[in-house]
Tab-separated table of C-alpha atoms in Angstrom:
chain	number	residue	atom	x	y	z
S	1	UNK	CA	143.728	117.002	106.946
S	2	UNK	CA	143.668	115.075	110.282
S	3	UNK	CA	143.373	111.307	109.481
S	4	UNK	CA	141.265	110.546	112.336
S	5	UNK	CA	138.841	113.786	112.248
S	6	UNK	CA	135.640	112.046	111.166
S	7	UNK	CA	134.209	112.866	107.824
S	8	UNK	CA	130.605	114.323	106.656
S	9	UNK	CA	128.326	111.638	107.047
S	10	UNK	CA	125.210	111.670	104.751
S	11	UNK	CA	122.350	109.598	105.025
S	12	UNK	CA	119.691	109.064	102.146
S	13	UNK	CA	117.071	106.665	102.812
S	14	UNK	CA	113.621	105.506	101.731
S	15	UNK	CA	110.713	106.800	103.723
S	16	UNK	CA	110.143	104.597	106.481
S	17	UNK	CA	113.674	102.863	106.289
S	18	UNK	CA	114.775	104.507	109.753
S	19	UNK	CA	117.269	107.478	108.401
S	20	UNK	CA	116.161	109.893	111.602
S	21	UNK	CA	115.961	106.549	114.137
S	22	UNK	CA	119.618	105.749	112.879
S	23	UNK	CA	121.191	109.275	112.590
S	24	UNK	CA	120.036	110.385	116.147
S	25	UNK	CA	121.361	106.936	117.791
S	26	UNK	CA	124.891	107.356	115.196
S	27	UNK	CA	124.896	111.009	116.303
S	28	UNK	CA	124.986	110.036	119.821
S	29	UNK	CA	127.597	106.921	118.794
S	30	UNK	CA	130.384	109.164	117.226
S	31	UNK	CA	129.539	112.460	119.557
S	32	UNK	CA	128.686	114.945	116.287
S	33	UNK	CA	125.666	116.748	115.581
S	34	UNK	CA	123.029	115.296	113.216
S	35	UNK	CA	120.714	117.305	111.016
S	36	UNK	CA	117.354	116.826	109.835
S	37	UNK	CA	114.080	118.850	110.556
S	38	UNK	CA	116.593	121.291	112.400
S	39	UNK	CA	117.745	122.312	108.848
S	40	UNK	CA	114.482	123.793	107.841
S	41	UNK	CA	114.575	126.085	110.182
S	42	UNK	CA	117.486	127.937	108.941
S	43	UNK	CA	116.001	126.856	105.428
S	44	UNK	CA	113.473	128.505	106.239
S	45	UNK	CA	114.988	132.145	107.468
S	46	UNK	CA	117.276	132.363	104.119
S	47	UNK	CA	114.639	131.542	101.733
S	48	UNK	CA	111.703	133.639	102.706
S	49	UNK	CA	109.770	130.149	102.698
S	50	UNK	CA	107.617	129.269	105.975
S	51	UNK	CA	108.677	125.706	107.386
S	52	UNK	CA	105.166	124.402	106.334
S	53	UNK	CA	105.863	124.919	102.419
S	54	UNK	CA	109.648	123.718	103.040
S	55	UNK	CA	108.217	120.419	104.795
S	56	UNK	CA	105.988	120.397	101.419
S	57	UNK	CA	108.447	120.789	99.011
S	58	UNK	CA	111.796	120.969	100.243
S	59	UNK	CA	112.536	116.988	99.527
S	60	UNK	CA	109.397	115.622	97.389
S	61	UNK	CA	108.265	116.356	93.863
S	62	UNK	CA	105.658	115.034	91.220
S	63	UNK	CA	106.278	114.231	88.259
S	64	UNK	CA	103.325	116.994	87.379
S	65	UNK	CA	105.710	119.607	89.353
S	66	UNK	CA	109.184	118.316	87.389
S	67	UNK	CA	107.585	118.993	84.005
S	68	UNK	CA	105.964	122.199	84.592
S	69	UNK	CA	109.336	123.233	85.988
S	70	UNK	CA	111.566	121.992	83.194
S	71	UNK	CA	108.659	123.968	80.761
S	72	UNK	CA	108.927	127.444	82.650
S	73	UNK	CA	112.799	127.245	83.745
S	74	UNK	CA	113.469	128.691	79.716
S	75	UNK	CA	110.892	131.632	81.404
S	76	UNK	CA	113.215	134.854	82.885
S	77	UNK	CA	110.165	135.743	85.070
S	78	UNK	CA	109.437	131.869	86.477
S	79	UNK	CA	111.020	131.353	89.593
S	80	UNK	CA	110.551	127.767	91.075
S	81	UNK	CA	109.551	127.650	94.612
S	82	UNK	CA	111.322	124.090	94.129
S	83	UNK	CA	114.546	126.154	92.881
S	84	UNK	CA	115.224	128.000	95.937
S	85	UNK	CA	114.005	126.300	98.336
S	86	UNK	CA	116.467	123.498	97.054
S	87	UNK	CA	119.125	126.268	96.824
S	88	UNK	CA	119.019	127.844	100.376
S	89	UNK	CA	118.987	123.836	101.538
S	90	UNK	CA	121.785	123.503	99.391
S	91	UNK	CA	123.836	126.296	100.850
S	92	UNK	CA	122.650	125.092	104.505
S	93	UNK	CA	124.406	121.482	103.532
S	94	UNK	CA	127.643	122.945	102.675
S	95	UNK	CA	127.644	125.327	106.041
S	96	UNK	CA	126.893	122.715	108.065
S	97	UNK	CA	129.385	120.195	106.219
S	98	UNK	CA	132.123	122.787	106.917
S	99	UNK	CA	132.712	120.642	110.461
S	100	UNK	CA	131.851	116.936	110.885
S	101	UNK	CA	128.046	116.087	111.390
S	102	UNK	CA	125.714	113.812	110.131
S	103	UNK	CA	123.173	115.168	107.201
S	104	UNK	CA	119.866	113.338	106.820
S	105	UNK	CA	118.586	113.547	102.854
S	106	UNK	CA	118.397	116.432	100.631
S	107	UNK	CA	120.913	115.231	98.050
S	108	UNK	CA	123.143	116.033	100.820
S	109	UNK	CA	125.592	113.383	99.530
S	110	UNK	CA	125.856	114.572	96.043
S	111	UNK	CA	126.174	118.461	96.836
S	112	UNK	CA	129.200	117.701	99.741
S	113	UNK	CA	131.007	115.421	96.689
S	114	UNK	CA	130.525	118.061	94.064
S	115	UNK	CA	132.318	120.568	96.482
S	116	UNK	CA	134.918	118.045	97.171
S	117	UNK	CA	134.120	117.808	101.064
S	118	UNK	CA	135.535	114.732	102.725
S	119	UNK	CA	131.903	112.210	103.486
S	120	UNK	CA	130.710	108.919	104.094
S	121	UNK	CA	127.792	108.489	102.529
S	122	UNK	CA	124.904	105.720	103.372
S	123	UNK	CA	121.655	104.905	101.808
S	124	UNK	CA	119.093	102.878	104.056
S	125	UNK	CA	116.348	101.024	102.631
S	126	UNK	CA	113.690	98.324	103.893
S	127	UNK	CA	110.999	96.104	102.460
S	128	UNK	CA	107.868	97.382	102.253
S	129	UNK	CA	106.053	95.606	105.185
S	130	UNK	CA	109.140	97.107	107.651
S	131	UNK	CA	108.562	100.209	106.605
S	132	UNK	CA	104.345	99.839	106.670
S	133	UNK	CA	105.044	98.328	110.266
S	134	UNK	CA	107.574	101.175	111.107
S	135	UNK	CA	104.510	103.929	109.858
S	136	UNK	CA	102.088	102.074	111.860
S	137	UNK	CA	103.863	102.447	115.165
S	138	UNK	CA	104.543	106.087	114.457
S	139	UNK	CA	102.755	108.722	115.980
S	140	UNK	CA	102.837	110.556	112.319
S	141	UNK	CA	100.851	107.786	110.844
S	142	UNK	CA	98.060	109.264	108.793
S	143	UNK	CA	94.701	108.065	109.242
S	144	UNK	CA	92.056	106.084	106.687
S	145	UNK	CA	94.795	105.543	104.153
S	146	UNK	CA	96.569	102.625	102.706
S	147	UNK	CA	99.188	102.393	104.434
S	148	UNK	CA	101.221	100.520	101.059
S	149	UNK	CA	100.049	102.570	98.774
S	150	UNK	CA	101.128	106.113	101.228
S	151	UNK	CA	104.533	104.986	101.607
S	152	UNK	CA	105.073	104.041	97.740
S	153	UNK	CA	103.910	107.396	96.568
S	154	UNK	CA	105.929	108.806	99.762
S	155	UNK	CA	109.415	107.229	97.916
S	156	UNK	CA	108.324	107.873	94.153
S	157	UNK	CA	107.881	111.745	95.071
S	158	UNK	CA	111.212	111.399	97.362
S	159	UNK	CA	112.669	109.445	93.754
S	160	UNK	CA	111.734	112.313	91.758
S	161	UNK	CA	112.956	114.822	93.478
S	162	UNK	CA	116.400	113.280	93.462
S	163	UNK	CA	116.367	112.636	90.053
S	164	UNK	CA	115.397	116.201	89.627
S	165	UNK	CA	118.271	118.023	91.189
S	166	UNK	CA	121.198	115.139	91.711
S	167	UNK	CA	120.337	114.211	88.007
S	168	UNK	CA	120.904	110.538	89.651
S	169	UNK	CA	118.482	107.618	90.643
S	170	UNK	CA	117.907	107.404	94.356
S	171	UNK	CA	119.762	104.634	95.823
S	172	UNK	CA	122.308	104.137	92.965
S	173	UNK	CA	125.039	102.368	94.375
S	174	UNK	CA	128.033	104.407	92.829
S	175	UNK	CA	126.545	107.259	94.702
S	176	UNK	CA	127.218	105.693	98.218
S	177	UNK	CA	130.095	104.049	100.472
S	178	UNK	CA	127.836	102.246	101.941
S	179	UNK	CA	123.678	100.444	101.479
S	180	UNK	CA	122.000	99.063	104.327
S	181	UNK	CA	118.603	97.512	104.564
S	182	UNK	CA	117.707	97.894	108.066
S	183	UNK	CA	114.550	95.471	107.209
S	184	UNK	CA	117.146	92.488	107.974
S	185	UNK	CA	120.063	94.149	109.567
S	186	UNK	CA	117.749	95.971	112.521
S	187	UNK	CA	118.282	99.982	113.306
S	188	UNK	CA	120.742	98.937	116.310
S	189	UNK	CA	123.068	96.810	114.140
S	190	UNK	CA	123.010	99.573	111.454
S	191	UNK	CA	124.205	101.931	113.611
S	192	UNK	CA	127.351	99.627	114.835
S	193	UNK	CA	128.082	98.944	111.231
S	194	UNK	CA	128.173	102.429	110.588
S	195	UNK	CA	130.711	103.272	112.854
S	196	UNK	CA	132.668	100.160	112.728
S	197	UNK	CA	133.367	101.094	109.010
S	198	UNK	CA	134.512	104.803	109.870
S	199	UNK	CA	136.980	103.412	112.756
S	200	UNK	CA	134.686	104.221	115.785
């Protein structure tokens, strides 16, 4: 393998913590591709899904959803809309990770390590005021809610669903080369460490 061909980079991040922000500027940094809303596209032509459920389901799940699924999987005729939607993103991942790019979420990290692909992988988080200040200034901010309270159960669903197919706790640090809260460090200086640490 070339030394100095640049690895799979994965990012997992809380929600409001930056990860799209930070890929696109990284992407742009290092000259590779990133992927993130782009993937449920083709998500969405090998699973049958439409990109509205994928946006639903394809990275957030209650803890209602995780036990009705772990009660019906034992079921021959259940078939989890969670299942494969997870496994056509899965098999997107490990396309994509065939050449170097940058891969926002989707247990990205953990399914290019279990096929032994070559990755850097970061997790991003932020205190919760950065990321209610982040939501605030985005033009995806949802209206009459609590701002708090909408990112919180934004992260537990994004929590569950990791724990649900990595069979890991989002933002373990064994799982990662690399945590960054880009609260203190700032999106610009996350970037530079980024690709100081891979050489660029």
């Amino acid at each position: 393998m070339d030394e100095f061909r640049l690895p799979v980079i994965t990012i997992n991040r809380e929600y409001g913590a930056g990860g799209r922000t930070i890929a696109k500027e990284l992407s742009n940094r290092l000259g590779i591709p990133w992927h993130d809303q782009d993937l449920m596209e083709e998500v969405a032509r090998d699973s049958g899904y439409s990109i509205e459920e994928i946006k639903k389901e394809g990275e957030e799940l209650s803890q209602a959803e995780r036990f009705w699924d772990y009660l019906m999987n034992g079921n021959v005729t259940y078939n989890s809309s969670h299942d494969k939607i997870f496994e056509a993103q899965k098999n997107e991942v490990l396309k994509l990770a065939e050449n170097p790019c940058i891969i926002v979420g989707r247990c990205s990290n953990i399914i290019v390590r279990k096929a032994k692909i070559r990755s850097f992988d970061v997790f991003l988080y932020a205190d919760l005021t950065t990321k209610a200040d982040w939501l605030k200034a985005s033009e995806n901010c949802p209206k009459n809610v609590d701002i708090r309270h909408f990112i919180e159960k934004r992260n537990a669903l994004r929590q569950n669903y990791y724990k649900h197919y990595a069979k890991k706790t989002l933002g373990s640090y064994e799982d990662y080369d690399l945590l960054i809260d880009t609260g203190k460090i700032g999106y610009e200086k996350t970037v530079e460490i980024i690709a100081t640490s891979l050489g660029r």
